[in-house]
PDB file of C-alpha atoms in Angstrom:
ATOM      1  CA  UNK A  21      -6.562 -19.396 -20.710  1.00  0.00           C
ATOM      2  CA  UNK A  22      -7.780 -17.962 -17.328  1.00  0.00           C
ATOM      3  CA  UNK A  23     -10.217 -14.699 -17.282  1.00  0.00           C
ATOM      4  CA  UNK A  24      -9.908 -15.318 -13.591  1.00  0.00           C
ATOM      5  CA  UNK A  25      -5.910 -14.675 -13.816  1.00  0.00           C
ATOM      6  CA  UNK A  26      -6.688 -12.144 -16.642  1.00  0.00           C
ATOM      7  CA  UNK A  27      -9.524 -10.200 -14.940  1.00  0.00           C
ATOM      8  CA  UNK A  28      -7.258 -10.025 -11.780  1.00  0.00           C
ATOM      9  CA  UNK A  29      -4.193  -8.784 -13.763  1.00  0.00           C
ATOM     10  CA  UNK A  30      -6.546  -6.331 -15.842  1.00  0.00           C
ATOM     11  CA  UNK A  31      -8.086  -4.377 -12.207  1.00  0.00           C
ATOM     12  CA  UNK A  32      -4.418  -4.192 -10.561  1.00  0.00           C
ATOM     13  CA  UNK A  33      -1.953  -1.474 -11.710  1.00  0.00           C
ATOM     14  CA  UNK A  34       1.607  -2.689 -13.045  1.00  0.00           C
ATOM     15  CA  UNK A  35       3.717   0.789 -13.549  1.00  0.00           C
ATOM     16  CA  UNK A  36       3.533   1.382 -17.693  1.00  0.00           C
ATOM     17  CA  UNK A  37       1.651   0.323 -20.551  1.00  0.00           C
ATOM     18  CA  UNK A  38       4.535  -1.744 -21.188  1.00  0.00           C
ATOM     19  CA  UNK A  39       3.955  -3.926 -18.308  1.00  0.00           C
ATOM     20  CA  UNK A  40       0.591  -4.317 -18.322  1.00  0.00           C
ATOM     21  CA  UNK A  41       0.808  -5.759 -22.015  1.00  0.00           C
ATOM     22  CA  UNK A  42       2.958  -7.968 -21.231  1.00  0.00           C
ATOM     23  CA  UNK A  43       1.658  -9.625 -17.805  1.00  0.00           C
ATOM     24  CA  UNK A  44      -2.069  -9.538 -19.650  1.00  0.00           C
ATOM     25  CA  UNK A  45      -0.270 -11.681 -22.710  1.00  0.00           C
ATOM     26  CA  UNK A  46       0.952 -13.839 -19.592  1.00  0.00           C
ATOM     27  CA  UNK A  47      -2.420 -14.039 -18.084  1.00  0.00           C
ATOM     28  CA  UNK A  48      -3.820 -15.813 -21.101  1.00  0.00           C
ATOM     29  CA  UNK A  49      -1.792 -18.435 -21.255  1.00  0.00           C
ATOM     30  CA  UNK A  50      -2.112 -19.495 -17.370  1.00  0.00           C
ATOM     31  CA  UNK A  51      -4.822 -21.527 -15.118  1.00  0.00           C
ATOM     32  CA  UNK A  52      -6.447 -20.787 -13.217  1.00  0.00           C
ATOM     33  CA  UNK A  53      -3.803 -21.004 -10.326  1.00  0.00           C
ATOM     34  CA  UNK A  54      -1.073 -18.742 -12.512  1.00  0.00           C
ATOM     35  CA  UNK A  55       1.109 -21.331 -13.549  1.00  0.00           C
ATOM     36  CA  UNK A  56       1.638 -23.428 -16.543  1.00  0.00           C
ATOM     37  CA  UNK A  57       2.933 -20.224 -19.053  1.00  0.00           C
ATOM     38  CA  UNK A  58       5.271 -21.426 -21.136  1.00  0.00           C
ATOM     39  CA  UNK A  59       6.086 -19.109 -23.970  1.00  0.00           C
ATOM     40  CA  UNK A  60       9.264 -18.064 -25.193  1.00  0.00           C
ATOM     41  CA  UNK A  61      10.500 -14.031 -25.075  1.00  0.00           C
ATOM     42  CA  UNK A  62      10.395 -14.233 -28.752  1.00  0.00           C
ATOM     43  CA  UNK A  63       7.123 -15.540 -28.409  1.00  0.00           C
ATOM     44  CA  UNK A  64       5.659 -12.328 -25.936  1.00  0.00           C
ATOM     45  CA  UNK A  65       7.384  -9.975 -28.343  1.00  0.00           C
ATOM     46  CA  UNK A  66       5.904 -10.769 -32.017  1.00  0.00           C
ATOM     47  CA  UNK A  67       2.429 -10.930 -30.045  1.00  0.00           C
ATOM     48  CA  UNK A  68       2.837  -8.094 -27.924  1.00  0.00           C
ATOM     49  CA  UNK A  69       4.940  -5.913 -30.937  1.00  0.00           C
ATOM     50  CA  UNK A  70       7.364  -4.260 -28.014  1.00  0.00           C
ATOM     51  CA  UNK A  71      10.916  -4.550 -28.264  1.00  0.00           C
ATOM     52  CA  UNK A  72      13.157  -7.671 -27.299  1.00  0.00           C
ATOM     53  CA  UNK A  73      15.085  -5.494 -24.990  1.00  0.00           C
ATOM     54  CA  UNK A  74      11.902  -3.930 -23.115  1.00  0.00           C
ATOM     55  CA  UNK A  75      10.323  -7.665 -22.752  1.00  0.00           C
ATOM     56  CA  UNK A  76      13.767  -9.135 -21.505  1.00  0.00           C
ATOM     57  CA  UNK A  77      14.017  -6.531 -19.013  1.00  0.00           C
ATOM     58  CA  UNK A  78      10.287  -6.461 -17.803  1.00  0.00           C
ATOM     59  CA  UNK A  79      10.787 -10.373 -16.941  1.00  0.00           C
ATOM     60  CA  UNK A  80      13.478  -9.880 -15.271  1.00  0.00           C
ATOM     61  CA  UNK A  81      11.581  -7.191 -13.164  1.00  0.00           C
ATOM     62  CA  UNK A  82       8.602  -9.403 -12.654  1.00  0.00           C
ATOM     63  CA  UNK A  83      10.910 -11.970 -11.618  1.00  0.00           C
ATOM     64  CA  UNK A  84      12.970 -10.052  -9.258  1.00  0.00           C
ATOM     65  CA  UNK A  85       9.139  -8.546  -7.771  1.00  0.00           C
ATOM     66  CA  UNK A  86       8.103 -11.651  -7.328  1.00  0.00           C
ATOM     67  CA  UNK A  87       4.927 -10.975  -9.323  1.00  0.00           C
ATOM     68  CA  UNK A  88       6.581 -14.113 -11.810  1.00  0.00           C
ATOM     69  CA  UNK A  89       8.249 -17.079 -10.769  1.00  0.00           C
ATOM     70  CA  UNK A  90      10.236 -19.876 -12.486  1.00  0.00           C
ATOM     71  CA  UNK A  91       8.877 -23.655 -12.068  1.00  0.00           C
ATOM     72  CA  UNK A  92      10.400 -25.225 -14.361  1.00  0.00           C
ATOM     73  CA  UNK A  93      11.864 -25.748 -18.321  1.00  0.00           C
ATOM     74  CA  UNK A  94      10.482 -27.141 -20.946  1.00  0.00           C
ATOM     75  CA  UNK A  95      12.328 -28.849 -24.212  1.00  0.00           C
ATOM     76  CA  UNK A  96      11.905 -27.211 -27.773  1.00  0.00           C
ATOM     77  CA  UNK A  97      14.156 -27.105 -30.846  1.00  0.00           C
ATOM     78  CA  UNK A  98      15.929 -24.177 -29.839  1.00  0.00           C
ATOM     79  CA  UNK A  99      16.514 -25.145 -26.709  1.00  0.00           C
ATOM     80  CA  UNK A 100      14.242 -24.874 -23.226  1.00  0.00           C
ATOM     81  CA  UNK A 101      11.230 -22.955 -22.590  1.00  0.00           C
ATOM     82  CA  UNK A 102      11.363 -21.406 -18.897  1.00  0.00           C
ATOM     83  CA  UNK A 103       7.952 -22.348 -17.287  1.00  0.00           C
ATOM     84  CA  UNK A 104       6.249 -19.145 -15.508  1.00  0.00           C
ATOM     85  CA  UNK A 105       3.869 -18.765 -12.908  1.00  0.00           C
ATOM     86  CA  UNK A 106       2.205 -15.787 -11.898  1.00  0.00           C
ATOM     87  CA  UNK A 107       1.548 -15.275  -7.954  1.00  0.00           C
ATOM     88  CA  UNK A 108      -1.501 -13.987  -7.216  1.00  0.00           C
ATOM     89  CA  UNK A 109      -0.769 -12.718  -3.629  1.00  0.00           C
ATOM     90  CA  UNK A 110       2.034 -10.083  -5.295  1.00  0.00           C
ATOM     91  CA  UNK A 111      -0.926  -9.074  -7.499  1.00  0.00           C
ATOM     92  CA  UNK A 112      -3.264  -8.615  -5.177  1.00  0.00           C
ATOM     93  CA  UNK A 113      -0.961  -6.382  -3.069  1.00  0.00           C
ATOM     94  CA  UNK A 114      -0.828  -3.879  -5.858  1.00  0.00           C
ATOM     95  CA  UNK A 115      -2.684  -0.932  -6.715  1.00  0.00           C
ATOM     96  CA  UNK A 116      -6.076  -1.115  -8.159  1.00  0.00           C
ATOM     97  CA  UNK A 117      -7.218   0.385 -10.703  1.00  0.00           C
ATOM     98  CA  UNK A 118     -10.947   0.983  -9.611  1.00  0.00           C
ATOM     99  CA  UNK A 119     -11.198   4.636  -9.164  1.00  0.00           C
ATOM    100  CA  UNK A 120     -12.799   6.148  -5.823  1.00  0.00           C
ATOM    101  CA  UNK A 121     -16.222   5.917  -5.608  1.00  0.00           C
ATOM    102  CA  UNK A 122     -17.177   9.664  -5.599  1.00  0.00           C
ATOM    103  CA  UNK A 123     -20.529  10.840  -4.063  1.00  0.00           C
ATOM    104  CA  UNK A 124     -22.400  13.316  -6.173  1.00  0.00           C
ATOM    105  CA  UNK A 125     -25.569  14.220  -4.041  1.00  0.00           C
ATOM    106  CA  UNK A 126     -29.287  13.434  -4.808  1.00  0.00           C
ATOM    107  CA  UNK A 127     -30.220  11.802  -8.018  1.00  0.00           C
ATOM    108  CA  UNK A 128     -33.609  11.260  -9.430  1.00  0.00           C
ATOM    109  CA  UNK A 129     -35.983   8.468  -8.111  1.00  0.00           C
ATOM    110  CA  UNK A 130     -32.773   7.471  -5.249  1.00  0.00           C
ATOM    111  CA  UNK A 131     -35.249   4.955  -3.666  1.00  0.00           C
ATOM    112  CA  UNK A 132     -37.342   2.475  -5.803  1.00  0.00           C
ATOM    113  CA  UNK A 133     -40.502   2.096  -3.593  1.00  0.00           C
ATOM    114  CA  UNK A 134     -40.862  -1.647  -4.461  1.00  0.00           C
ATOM    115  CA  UNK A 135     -38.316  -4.818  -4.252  1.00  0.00           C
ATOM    116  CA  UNK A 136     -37.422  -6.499  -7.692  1.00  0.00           C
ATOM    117  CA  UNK A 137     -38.921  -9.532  -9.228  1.00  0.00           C
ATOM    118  CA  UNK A 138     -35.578 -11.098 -10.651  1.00  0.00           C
ATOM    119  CA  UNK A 139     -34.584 -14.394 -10.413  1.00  0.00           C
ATOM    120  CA  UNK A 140     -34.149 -16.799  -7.507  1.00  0.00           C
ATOM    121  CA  UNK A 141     -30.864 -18.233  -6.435  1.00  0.00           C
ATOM    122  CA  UNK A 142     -31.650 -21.782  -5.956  1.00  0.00           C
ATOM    123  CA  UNK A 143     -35.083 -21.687  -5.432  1.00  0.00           C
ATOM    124  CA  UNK A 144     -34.852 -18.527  -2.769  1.00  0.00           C
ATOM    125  CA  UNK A 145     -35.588 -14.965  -3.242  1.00  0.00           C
ATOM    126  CA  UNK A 146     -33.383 -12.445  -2.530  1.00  0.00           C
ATOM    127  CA  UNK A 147     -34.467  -9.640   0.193  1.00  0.00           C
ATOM    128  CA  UNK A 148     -37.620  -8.123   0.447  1.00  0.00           C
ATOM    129  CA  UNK A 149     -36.227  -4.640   0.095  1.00  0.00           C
ATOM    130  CA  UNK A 150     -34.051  -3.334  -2.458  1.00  0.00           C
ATOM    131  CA  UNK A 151     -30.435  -2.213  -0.686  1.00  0.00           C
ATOM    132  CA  UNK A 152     -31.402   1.793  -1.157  1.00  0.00           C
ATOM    133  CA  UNK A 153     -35.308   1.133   0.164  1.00  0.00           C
ATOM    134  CA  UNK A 154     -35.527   2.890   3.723  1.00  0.00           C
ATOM    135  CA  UNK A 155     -36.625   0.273   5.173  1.00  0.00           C
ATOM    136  CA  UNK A 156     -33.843  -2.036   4.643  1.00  0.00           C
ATOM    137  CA  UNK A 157     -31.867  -3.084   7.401  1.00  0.00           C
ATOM    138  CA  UNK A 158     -28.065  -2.940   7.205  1.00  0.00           C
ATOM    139  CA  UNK A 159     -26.099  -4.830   9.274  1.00  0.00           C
ATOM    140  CA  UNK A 160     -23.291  -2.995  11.374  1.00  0.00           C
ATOM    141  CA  UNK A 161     -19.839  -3.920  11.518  1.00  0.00           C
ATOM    142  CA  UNK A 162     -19.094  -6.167  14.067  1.00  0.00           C
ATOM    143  CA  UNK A 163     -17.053  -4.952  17.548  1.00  0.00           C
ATOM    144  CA  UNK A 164     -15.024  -8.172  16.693  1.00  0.00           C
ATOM    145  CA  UNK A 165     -14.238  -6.771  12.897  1.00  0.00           C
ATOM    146  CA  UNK A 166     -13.230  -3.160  14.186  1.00  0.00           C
ATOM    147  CA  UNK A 167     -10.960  -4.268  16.796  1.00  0.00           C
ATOM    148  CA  UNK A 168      -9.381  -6.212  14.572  1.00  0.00           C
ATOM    149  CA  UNK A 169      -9.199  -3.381  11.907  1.00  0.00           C
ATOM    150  CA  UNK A 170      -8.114  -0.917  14.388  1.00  0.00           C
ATOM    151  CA  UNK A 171      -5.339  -3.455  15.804  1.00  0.00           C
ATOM    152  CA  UNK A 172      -4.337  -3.887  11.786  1.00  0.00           C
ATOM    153  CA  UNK A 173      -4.039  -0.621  10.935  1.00  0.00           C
ATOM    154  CA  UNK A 174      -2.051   0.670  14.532  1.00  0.00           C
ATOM    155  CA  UNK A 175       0.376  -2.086  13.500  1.00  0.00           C
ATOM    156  CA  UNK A 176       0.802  -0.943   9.959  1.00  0.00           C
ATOM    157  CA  UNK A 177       0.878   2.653  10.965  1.00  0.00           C
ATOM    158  CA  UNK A 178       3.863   1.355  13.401  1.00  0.00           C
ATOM    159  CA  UNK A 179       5.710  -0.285  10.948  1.00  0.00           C
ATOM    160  CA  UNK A 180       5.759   2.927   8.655  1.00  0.00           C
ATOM    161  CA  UNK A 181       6.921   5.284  11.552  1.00  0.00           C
ATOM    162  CA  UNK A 182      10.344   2.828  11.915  1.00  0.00           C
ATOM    163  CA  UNK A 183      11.246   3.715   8.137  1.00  0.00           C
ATOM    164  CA  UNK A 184      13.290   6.768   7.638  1.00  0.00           C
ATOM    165  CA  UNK A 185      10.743   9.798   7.648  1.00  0.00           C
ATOM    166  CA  UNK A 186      12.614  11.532   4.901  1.00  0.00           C
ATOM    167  CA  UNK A 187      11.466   8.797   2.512  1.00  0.00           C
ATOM    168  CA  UNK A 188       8.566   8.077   3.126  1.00  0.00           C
ATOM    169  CA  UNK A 189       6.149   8.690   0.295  1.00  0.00           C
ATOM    170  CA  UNK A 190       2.494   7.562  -0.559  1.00  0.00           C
ATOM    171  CA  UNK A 191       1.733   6.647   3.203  1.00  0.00           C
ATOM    172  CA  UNK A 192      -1.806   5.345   1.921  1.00  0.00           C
ATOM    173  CA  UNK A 193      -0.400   2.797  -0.374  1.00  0.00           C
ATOM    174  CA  UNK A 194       2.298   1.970   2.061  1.00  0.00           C
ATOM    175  CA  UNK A 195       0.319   1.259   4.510  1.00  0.00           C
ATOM    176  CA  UNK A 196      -1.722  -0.575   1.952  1.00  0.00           C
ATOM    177  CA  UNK A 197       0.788  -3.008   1.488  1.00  0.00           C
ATOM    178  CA  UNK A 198       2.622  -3.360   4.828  1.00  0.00           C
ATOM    179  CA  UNK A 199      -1.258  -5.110   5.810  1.00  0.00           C
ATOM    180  CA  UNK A 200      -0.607  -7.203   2.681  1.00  0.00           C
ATOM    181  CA  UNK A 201       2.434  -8.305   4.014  1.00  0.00           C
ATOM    182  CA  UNK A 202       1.155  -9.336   7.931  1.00  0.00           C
ATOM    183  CA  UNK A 203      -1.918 -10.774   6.376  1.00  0.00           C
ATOM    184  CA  UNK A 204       0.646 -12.886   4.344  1.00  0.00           C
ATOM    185  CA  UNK A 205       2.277 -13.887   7.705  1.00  0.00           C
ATOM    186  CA  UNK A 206       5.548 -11.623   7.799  1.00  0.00           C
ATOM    187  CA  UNK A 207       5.705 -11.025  11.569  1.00  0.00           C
ATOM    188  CA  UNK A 208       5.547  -7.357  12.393  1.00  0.00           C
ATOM    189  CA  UNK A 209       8.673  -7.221  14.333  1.00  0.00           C
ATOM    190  CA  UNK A 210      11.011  -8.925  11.910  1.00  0.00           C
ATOM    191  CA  UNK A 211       9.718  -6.399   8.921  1.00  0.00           C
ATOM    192  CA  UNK A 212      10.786  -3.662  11.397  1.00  0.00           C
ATOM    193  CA  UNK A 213      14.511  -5.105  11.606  1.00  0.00           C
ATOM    194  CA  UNK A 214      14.402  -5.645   7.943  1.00  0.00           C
ATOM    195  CA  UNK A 215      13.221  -1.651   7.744  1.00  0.00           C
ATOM    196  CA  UNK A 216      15.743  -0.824  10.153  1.00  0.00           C
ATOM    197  CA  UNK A 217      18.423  -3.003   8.485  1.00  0.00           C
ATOM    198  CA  UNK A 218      17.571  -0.877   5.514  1.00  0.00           C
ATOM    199  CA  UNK A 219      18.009   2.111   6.933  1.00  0.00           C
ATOM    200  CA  UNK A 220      21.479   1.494   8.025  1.00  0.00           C
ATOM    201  CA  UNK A 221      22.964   0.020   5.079  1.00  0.00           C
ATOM    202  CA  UNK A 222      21.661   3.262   3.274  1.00  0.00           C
ATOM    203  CA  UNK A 223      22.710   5.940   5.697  1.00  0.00           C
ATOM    204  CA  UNK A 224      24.403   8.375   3.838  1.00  0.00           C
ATOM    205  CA  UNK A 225      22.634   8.048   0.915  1.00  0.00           C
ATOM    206  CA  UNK A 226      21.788  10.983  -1.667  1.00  0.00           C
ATOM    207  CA  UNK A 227      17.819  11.394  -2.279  1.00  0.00           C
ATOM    208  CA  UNK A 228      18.280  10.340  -6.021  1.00  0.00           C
ATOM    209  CA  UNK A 229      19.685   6.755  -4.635  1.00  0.00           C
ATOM    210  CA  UNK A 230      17.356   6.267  -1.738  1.00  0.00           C
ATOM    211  CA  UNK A 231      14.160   3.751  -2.043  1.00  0.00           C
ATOM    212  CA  UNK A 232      10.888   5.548  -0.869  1.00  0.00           C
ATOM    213  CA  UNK A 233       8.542   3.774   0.958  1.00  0.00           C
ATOM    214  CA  UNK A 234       5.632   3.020  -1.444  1.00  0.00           C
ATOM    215  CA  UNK A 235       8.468   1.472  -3.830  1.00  0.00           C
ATOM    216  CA  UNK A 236      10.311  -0.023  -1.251  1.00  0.00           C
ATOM    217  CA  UNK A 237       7.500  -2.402  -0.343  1.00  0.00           C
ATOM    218  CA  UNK A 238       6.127  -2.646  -3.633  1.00  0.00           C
ATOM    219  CA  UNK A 239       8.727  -4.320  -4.514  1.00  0.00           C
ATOM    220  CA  UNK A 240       9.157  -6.275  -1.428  1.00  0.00           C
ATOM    221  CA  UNK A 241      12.596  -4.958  -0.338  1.00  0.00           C
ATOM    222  CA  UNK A 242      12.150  -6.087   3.040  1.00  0.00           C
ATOM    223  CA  UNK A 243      12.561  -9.930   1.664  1.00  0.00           C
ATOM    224  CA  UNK A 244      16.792  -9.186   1.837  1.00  0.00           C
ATOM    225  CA  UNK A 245      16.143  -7.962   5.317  1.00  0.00           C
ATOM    226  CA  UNK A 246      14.352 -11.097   6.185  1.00  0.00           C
ATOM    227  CA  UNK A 247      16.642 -13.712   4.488  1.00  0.00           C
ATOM    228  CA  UNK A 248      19.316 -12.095   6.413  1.00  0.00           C
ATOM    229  CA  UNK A 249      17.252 -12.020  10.255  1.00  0.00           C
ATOM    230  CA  UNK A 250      16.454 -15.621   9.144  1.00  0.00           C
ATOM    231  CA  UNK A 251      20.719 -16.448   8.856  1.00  0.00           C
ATOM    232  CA  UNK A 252      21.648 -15.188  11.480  1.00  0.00           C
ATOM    233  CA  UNK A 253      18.634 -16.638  13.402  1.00  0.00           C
ATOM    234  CA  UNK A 254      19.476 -19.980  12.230  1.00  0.00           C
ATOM    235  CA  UNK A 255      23.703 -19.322  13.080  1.00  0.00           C
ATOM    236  CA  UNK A 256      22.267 -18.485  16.289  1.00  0.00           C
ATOM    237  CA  UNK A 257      20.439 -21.433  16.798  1.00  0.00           C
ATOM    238  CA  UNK A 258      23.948 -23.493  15.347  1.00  0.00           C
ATOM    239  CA  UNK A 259      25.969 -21.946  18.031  1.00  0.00           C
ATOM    240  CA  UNK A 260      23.205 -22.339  20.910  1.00  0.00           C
ATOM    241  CA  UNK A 261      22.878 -26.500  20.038  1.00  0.00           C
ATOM    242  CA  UNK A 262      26.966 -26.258  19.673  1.00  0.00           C
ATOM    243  CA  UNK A 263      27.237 -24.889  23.238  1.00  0.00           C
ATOM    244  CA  UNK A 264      24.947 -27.068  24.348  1.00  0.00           C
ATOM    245  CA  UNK A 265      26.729 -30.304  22.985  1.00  0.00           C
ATOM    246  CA  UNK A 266      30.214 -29.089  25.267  1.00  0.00           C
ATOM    247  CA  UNK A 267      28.335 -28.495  28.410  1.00  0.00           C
ATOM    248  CA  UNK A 268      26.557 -32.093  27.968  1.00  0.00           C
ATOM    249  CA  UNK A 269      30.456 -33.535  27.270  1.00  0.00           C
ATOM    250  CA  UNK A 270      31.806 -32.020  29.638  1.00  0.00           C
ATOM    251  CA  UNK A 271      28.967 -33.203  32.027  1.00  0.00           C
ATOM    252  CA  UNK A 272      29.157 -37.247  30.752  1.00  0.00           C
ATOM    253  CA  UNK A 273      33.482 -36.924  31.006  1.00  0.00           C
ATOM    254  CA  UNK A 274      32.765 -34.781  34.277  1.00  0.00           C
ATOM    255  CA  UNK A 275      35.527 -31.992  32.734  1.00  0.00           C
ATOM    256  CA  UNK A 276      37.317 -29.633  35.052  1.00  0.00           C
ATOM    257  CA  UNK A 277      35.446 -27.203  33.457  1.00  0.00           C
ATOM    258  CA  UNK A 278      32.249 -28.424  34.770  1.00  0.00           C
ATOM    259  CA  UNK A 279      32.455 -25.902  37.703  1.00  0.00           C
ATOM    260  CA  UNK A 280      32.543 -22.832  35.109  1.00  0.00           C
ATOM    261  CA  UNK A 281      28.579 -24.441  34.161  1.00  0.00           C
ATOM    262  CA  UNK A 282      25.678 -22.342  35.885  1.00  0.00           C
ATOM    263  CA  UNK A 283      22.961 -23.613  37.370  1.00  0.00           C
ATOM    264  CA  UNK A 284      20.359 -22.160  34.633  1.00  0.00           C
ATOM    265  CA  UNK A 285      22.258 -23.855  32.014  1.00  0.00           C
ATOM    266  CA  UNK A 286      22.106 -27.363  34.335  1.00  0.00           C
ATOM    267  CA  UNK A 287      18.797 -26.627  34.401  1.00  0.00           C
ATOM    268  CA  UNK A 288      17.927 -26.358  30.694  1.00  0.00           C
ATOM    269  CA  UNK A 289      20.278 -29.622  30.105  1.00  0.00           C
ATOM    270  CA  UNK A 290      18.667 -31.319  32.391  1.00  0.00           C
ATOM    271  CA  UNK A 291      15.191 -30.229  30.713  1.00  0.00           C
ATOM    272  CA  UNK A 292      16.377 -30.556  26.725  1.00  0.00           C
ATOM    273  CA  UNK A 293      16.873 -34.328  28.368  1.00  0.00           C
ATOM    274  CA  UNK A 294      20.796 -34.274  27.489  1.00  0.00           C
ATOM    275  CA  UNK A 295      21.675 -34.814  30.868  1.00  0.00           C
ATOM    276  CA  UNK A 296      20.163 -36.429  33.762  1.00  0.00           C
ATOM    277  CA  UNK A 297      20.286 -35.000  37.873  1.00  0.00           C
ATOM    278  CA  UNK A 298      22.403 -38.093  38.334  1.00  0.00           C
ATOM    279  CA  UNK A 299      24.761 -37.267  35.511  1.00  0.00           C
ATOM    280  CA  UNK A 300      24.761 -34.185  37.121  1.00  0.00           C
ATOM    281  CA  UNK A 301      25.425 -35.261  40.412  1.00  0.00           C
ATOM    282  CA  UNK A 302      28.307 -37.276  39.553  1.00  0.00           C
ATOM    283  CA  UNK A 303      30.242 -34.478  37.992  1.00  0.00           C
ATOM    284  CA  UNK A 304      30.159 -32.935  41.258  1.00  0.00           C
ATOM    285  CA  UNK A 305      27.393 -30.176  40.241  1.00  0.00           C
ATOM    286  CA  UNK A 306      24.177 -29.661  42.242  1.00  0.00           C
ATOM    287  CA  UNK A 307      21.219 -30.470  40.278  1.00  0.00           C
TER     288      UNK A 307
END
């Protein structure tokens, strides 16, 4: 059991009573990393007392959110046991349920005129002054720290503006998670071809089958958008080191076709070290 995993589960919103059961029955059976849950359906629904078909499909929701993943199986009598792990970065990126701190003016005795007498933390005393005590000194936010907020949030806000402005709903938690997704090291521009990607493959759409925003990232729709960039990155890259190999042949058998080659693409043969000026030379190209 983890109260780390469980206290982290317990302050995030999950979407329905339903799901929060569930991924709290989850939390107590992890460490302190998420992983090591190993419990049957069966098991989650005698314990939690919700149906078979409402656990089944909440799984395979967590699953396809990416708030659970599958490491491995374990043997039983029946069978296998599927071996969960929670991710803590999917949890973190949702909505917390700490409400708004909410100022309600002057209360009685606001400043306590002396500092407290508690406890040291190895063998130091805390401040002098008490956080509310006017003279306390609170240290300002670094230039460093707001540029980078500023540069954080202009970025986010950018990101938003490329999704289609008839969807988008909830712009705070949007936002909210968009910076969840940079600080996880999704590069700004590729999220805005997965976003645009999106948009295409959904023109047309009626407003009852269209994904609004704060869903749409919620549940990390840009990942299909990415795995795609990512192929055809890669297919790129395929055809680039394919094109590359015929020049260089062409080059070393000093082809006919050697006089269709340009001299940037000498150049970057000569510099990926395929080919040498000599090589070059030879096949009757200047190098």
């Amino acid at each position: 059991m983890s109260w780390r995993i469980a206290n982290e589960c317990a302050e995030r919103r999950f979407g329905s009573a339903a799901r929060k059961q569930i991924i709290m029955f989850l939390a107590d059976k992890a460490s302190d990393d998420g992983s090591g849950i190993w419990c049957s359906k069966g098991t989650i629904q005698r314990h939690t007392e919700l149906s078979e078909s409402t656990v089944k499909r909440t799984i395979i929701d967590f699953l396809r959110e990416g708030i659970l993943i599958e490491t491995g199986r374990r043997q039983c009598k029946n069978g296998y046991t599927v071996i969960y792990r929670i991710v803590l970065e999917r949890v973190a990126a949702l909505e917390p349920t700490a409400e708004p701190d909410i100022q309600t003016g002057v209360t009685v005795n606001p400043v306590q005129p002396e500092p407290g007498t508690g406890s040291t933390v190895n063998g130091v005393r805390g401040s002098r002054w008490t956080p509310n005590h006017p003279k306390t000194i609170h240290k300002p936010p670094t230039c460093r720290r707001e540029a980078a907020e500023e540069v954080e949030d202009s970025e986010a806000e950018k990101i938003l503006a490329a999704y289609p402005e008839d969807r988008i709903r909830d712009r705070r938690t949007s936002l909210r998670l968009i910076a969840a997704a940079l600080k996880a090291g999704v590069e700004p521009d590729d999220l805005k071809q997965a976003i645009n990607a999106y948009a295409k493959e959904s023109e047309g759409y009626t407003r009852s089958k269209v994904c609004f925003s704060d869903n749409w990232f919620k549940m990390r729709r840009w990942e299909k958008g990415l795995a795609q960039i990512r192929a055809d990155r890669e297919k790129a890259r395929e055809a680039e080191a394919k094109g590359r190999a015929s020049l260089t042949e062409w080059i070393h058998e000093r082809h006919p076709l050697c006089r269709h080659i340009t001299n940037r693409q000498i150049e970057d043969l000569i510099a990926s070290k395929l080919v040498t000026p000599e090589q070059v030379r030879a096949a009757g190209l200047q190098a």
